[in-house]
Coordinates of C-alpha atoms in Angstrom, one line a residue:
M1 CA 0.1 18.6 2.3
A2 CA -2.2 19.2 5.3
S3 CA -0.3 22.3 6.7
T4 CA -0.4 24.0 3.2
R5 CA -4.2 23.9 3.3
C6 CA -4.2 26.1 6.3
S7 CA -4.2 29.9 6.4
F8 CA -3.2 30.2 10.1
T9 CA 0.5 31.0 10.1
I10 CA 1.0 33.5 13.0
L11 CA 1.1 31.2 16.0
L12 CA 2.9 27.8 15.9
G13 CA 0.2 26.3 18.1
I14 CA -2.6 27.4 15.8
T15 CA -0.7 26.1 12.7
T16 CA -0.1 22.7 14.4
Y17 CA -3.7 22.5 15.4
C18 CA -4.8 23.2 11.9
T19 CA -2.5 20.5 10.6
L20 CA -3.9 18.0 13.0
F21 CA -7.5 18.9 12.2
Y22 CA -7.0 18.5 8.5
L23 CA -5.3 15.1 8.9
S24 CA -8.1 13.9 11.2
M25 CA -11.0 14.7 8.9
G26 CA -13.0 11.5 8.3
N27 CA -11.1 9.6 11.0
P28 CA -10.9 10.9 14.6
G29 CA -7.8 8.7 15.3
G30 CA -5.9 10.9 12.9
L31 CA -6.2 13.8 15.3
F32 CA -3.0 12.5 17.0
L33 CA -0.9 12.0 13.9
F34 CA 1.4 14.7 12.6
P35 CA 4.7 14.7 10.6
Q36 CA 6.7 16.2 13.4
F37 CA 5.8 13.5 16.0
Y38 CA 9.4 12.3 16.5
D39 CA 11.1 15.7 16.1
H40 CA 12.2 15.8 19.7
T41 CA 12.2 12.1 20.6
C42 CA 13.9 10.6 17.6
P43 CA 14.6 13.3 14.9
Q44 CA 16.9 10.9 12.9
A45 CA 14.1 8.3 12.4
P46 CA 13.0 9.4 8.9
A47 CA 16.6 9.5 7.7
I48 CA 17.3 6.1 9.1
V49 CA 14.2 4.6 7.5
K50 CA 15.1 6.2 4.1
S51 CA 18.7 5.0 4.1
I52 CA 17.8 1.4 4.8
V53 CA 15.0 1.4 2.2
E54 CA 17.5 2.8 -0.3
K55 CA 20.0 0.1 0.5
A56 CA 17.3 -2.6 0.1
Y57 CA 16.1 -1.1 -3.1
A58 CA 19.6 -1.0 -4.6
K59 CA 20.0 -4.7 -3.8
D60 CA 16.5 -5.7 -5.0
P61 CA 14.5 -3.2 -7.1
R62 CA 11.3 -5.3 -6.5
M63 CA 11.5 -4.3 -2.8
A64 CA 10.0 -0.9 -3.4
A65 CA 6.7 -2.4 -4.6
S66 CA 6.8 -4.9 -1.8
L67 CA 7.1 -2.3 0.9
L68 CA 4.4 -0.2 -0.6
R69 CA 2.1 -3.2 -0.7
L70 CA 3.0 -4.0 2.9
H71 CA 1.5 -0.7 4.0
F72 CA -1.7 -1.3 2.1
H73 CA -2.1 -4.8 3.5
D74 CA -1.5 -3.5 7.0
C75 CA -3.9 -0.6 6.9
F76 CA -6.9 -2.5 5.5
V77 CA -6.8 -5.0 8.4
K78 CA -7.6 -3.4 11.8
G79 CA -6.1 -0.1 10.7
C80 CA -2.5 1.0 10.2
D81 CA -1.2 -0.8 13.3
A82 CA 1.6 -3.1 12.1
S83 CA -0.6 -6.2 12.8
V84 CA 0.6 -7.6 9.5
L85 CA 4.2 -7.9 10.8
L86 CA 3.3 -10.2 13.7
D87 CA 4.3 -13.8 13.5
T88 CA 2.0 -16.6 14.7
S89 CA 2.3 -16.9 18.5
G90 CA 0.2 -19.1 20.9
T91 CA -3.5 -18.8 19.8
M92 CA -2.8 -15.8 17.5
V93 CA -2.5 -16.7 13.8
S94 CA -0.3 -14.4 11.7
E95 CA -1.9 -12.3 8.9
K96 CA 1.1 -13.6 6.9
R97 CA -0.8 -16.9 6.6
S98 CA -3.9 -15.3 4.9
N99 CA -4.7 -16.0 1.3
P100 CA -3.8 -12.5 0.1
N101 CA -0.4 -12.6 1.9
K102 CA 1.0 -16.2 1.9
D103 CA 3.8 -16.8 -0.5
S104 CA 3.6 -13.2 -1.8
L105 CA 3.9 -10.5 0.9
R106 CA 7.5 -9.6 1.5
G107 CA 9.8 -6.9 2.9
F108 CA 9.7 -8.1 6.6
E109 CA 13.5 -8.3 6.8
V110 CA 13.8 -4.7 5.7
I111 CA 11.4 -3.6 8.4
D112 CA 13.4 -5.8 10.9
E113 CA 16.6 -4.0 10.0
I114 CA 15.1 -0.6 10.3
K115 CA 13.6 -1.4 13.7
Y116 CA 17.0 -2.8 14.9
V117 CA 18.8 0.4 14.1
L118 CA 16.0 2.6 15.6
E119 CA 16.0 0.6 18.8
N120 CA 19.7 1.3 19.2
E121 CA 19.2 5.0 18.5
C122 CA 15.9 5.6 20.2
P123 CA 14.7 2.6 22.3
Q124 CA 11.0 1.9 22.2
T125 CA 10.2 5.2 20.6
V126 CA 9.4 4.7 16.9
S127 CA 6.5 2.3 16.2
C128 CA 6.6 -0.5 13.6
A129 CA 3.4 1.0 12.1
D130 CA 5.2 4.3 11.4
I131 CA 8.2 2.5 10.0
V132 CA 5.9 0.8 7.5
A133 CA 4.3 4.1 6.5
L134 CA 7.6 5.9 6.0
A135 CA 9.0 3.0 4.1
A136 CA 6.0 3.0 1.7
R137 CA 6.5 6.8 1.0
D138 CA 10.3 6.3 0.5
S139 CA 9.8 3.4 -1.9
T140 CA 7.4 5.5 -4.0
V141 CA 9.9 8.4 -4.2
L142 CA 12.8 6.0 -5.0
T143 CA 11.0 4.7 -8.1
G144 CA 10.2 8.1 -9.4
G145 CA 6.8 8.7 -7.8
P146 CA 5.5 11.6 -5.6
G147 CA 6.6 12.3 -2.1
W148 CA 4.4 13.4 0.8
E149 CA 4.7 14.3 4.5
V150 CA 3.8 11.2 6.4
P151 CA 1.7 11.9 9.5
L152 CA 3.3 10.0 12.4
G153 CA 2.4 8.8 15.9
R154 CA 0.8 5.4 15.2
R155 CA 1.3 2.7 17.8
D156 CA 1.5 -1.0 17.3
S157 CA -1.3 -3.6 17.8
L158 CA -1.2 -6.3 20.4
D159 CA -2.8 -8.9 18.1
A160 CA -3.4 -9.8 14.4
S161 CA -6.5 -10.8 12.4
V162 CA -6.0 -13.5 9.7
Q163 CA -9.8 -13.4 9.2
G164 CA -9.7 -9.7 8.6
S165 CA -6.9 -10.1 6.1
N166 CA -8.9 -12.8 4.3
N167 CA -12.0 -10.7 4.2
N168 CA -10.9 -7.0 3.9
L169 CA -8.4 -7.1 1.1
P170 CA -9.7 -7.0 -2.5
A171 CA -8.8 -10.1 -4.4
P172 CA -7.1 -10.0 -7.9
N173 CA -10.3 -11.4 -9.5
S174 CA -12.7 -9.0 -7.6
T175 CA -15.5 -7.2 -9.3
L176 CA -15.4 -3.4 -9.2
S177 CA -18.4 -3.2 -6.9
S178 CA -16.6 -5.5 -4.4
I179 CA -13.4 -3.4 -4.5
I180 CA -15.4 -0.2 -4.0
T181 CA -17.2 -1.6 -1.1
K182 CA -14.1 -2.8 0.6
F183 CA -12.5 0.6 0.2
K184 CA -15.6 2.4 1.4
L185 CA -15.6 0.3 4.6
Q186 CA -12.1 1.8 5.3
G187 CA -13.4 5.4 4.6
L188 CA -11.9 5.5 1.1
D189 CA -13.9 6.7 -1.9
I190 CA -14.0 5.9 -5.6
V191 CA -11.2 8.5 -6.4
D192 CA -9.0 6.7 -3.8
V193 CA -9.8 3.4 -5.4
V194 CA -8.5 4.5 -8.8
A195 CA -5.5 6.5 -7.5
L196 CA -4.3 3.8 -5.1
S197 CA -4.7 1.1 -7.7
G198 CA -2.1 3.1 -9.6
A199 CA 0.5 1.6 -7.2
H200 CA 0.4 -1.3 -9.6
T201 CA 2.6 0.8 -11.9
I202 CA 5.5 -1.1 -10.1
G203 CA 5.8 -4.6 -8.8
D204 CA 4.9 -8.1 -9.9
T205 CA 2.0 -10.5 -9.7
R206 CA 1.8 -14.3 -9.8
C207 CA 0.4 -16.6 -12.5
V208 CA -2.2 -17.9 -10.0
S209 CA -3.6 -14.4 -9.6
F210 CA -4.7 -14.0 -13.2
R211 CA -4.8 -17.5 -14.7
Q212 CA -8.6 -17.5 -14.9
R213 CA -8.5 -14.5 -17.3
L214 CA -6.3 -16.5 -19.8
Y215 CA -8.4 -19.7 -19.8
N216 CA -11.7 -19.6 -18.0
Q217 CA -12.8 -16.2 -16.9
S218 CA -16.5 -17.0 -16.4
G219 CA -16.5 -20.8 -15.9
N220 CA -17.2 -21.6 -19.5
G221 CA -13.7 -22.2 -20.8
V222 CA -13.5 -18.8 -22.5
P223 CA -10.7 -16.2 -21.9
D224 CA -11.5 -12.8 -20.6
F225 CA -12.8 -10.6 -23.5
S226 CA -11.4 -7.5 -21.7
L227 CA -7.8 -8.8 -21.9
N228 CA -5.9 -7.8 -25.1
P229 CA -5.6 -11.1 -27.1
A230 CA -2.0 -10.4 -28.1
Y231 CA -1.0 -9.7 -24.5
A232 CA -2.9 -12.8 -23.3
A233 CA -1.0 -15.0 -25.8
G234 CA 2.3 -13.8 -24.5
L235 CA 1.2 -14.4 -20.9
R236 CA 0.1 -18.0 -21.7
T237 CA 3.7 -18.9 -22.6
K238 CA 4.7 -18.6 -19.0
C239 CA 1.4 -19.1 -17.2
P240 CA 0.0 -22.5 -18.2
S241 CA -3.5 -23.7 -17.5
S242 CA -2.0 -25.7 -14.6
G243 CA 1.3 -25.4 -12.8
G244 CA 3.6 -22.4 -12.6
D245 CA 1.4 -20.8 -9.9
Q246 CA 4.4 -18.7 -8.5
N247 CA 5.7 -17.6 -11.9
L248 CA 6.1 -13.8 -11.7
F249 CA 4.9 -11.2 -14.2
F250 CA 5.3 -7.4 -14.3
L251 CA 2.1 -5.6 -13.3
D252 CA 3.1 -2.9 -15.8
L253 CA 4.8 -4.4 -18.8
V254 CA 6.1 -1.1 -20.2
T255 CA 7.9 0.6 -17.3
P256 CA 7.8 -2.1 -14.5
F257 CA 10.4 -0.3 -12.2
K258 CA 9.2 3.3 -12.7
F259 CA 6.4 4.8 -10.7
D260 CA 4.4 6.7 -13.4
N261 CA 1.0 6.8 -15.0
Q262 CA 1.8 4.0 -17.6
Y263 CA -0.4 1.7 -15.5
F264 CA -3.4 3.7 -16.6
K265 CA -2.3 3.9 -20.2
N266 CA -2.1 0.1 -20.2
L267 CA -5.7 -0.2 -19.0
L268 CA -6.8 1.9 -22.0
V269 CA -5.6 -0.8 -24.4
Y270 CA -6.7 -3.7 -22.2
N271 CA -3.3 -4.5 -21.0
G272 CA -4.2 -4.6 -17.3
I273 CA -2.9 -8.0 -16.1
L274 CA -5.2 -8.4 -13.1
N275 CA -9.0 -8.4 -13.4
S276 CA -9.1 -6.0 -10.4
D277 CA -7.1 -3.5 -12.5
E278 CA -8.9 -3.7 -15.9
V279 CA -12.4 -3.4 -14.3
L280 CA -11.5 0.2 -13.4
F281 CA -11.8 0.8 -17.2
T282 CA -14.6 -1.6 -18.1
Q283 CA -17.2 -1.7 -15.3
S284 CA -17.9 2.0 -14.4
A285 CA -18.2 5.2 -16.3
Q286 CA -16.9 7.1 -13.3
T287 CA -13.8 5.0 -12.8
M288 CA -13.2 4.9 -16.6
E289 CA -13.1 8.7 -16.7
L290 CA -10.6 8.8 -13.8
V291 CA -8.4 6.2 -15.6
K292 CA -8.5 8.4 -18.8
L293 CA -7.6 11.4 -16.7
Y294 CA -4.6 9.9 -15.0
A295 CA -3.4 8.3 -18.2
K296 CA -3.4 11.8 -19.7
N297 CA -2.0 13.7 -16.7
N298 CA 0.8 12.2 -14.7
E299 CA 1.1 15.2 -12.4
L300 CA -2.6 14.9 -11.5
F301 CA -2.2 11.2 -10.7
F302 CA 0.8 11.9 -8.5
E303 CA -1.1 14.6 -6.6
Q304 CA -4.1 12.4 -6.0
F305 CA -1.9 9.4 -5.1
A306 CA -0.1 11.3 -2.4
K307 CA -3.4 12.6 -1.0
S308 CA -4.9 9.1 -1.0
M309 CA -1.9 7.6 0.6
V310 CA -2.1 10.0 3.5
K311 CA -5.8 9.2 3.8
M312 CA -5.2 5.5 3.8
G313 CA -2.4 5.8 6.3
N314 CA -4.9 7.5 8.6
I315 CA -7.2 4.4 8.8
S316 CA -7.9 3.6 12.5
P317 CA -4.5 4.2 14.0
L318 CA -3.8 3.3 17.6
T319 CA -2.6 6.4 19.4
G320 CA -2.1 7.8 22.9
S321 CA -2.0 4.9 25.4
M322 CA -3.5 2.3 22.9
G323 CA -1.4 -0.6 21.8
E324 CA 2.4 -0.3 22.4
I325 CA 5.7 0.5 20.8
R326 CA 7.1 -3.0 19.9
K327 CA 10.7 -3.7 20.5
N328 CA 10.6 -6.4 17.8
C329 CA 8.1 -5.9 15.0
R330 CA 7.4 -9.6 14.8
R331 CA 6.1 -10.0 18.3
V332 CA 4.3 -8.1 21.1
N333 CA 6.5 -7.0 24.0
H334 CA 5.0 -9.4 26.6
Y335 CA 5.8 -12.4 24.4

């Protein structure tokens, strides 16, 4: 992690500064984020988040992927500021209503429960944005993935952007160039694109998100040539050409509840269910090599995924006196 990259170990102040500096590289807002942020104001916060995430995961194993996705969909819109959690209020339209989020984004009740407990323990101290970041890390670990120190100190936004949600998040049928551009706008590079896409090693997708690959990929009534025909035939049995939009399918058909590098192995044999997944192997020599690398080396994938998650969690945070610490993650305090 950040602190392990530093050689200054004599003075606590110097070590802390070094940690902050490393985390802030590429994003000045990250200068104010560090893992020990709540050590004196709410030291039990990480343990509370972890325990409630564990309980939710035991009740519904799908929840791990949902909480991980929640962090991604938060950070790509206005930064990691919990704007995705806000309900529609007055003239503000919730990001939950955007095309990428409606009928699919979930985990809000888990965040609500965590916030309720934290407000009783440490009133108006731990932000909703930090809860989402911690829950994403804990969900990854619970499913067998890597852990990482989560830089903390984010504050919560005062508004949401449904337009930003519609525009900034890559769509399931995106081209690789579109995906890379949207990541680049957030300060993330092509290595981050491939590593973070590996989150699709767990979770589900809906029929409506990949139907075109089965029946009409290019508008000429022909299936996607880059989808394994045998796999496609199986998918068609539960994803008809019309209807069944909400039918769920594993993103990783081999180990759907285990966080591992099987996702990349699937891409090698054209078993990536989403167009936005398989293009990593078919549309760029650079991303293809990374897919091959991670398919071969799980440890390397885990290492890069953790680094990229810290980097993503550092996108444009509200710090200092910006924003607020919401009492209820679904609405701003002056509501």
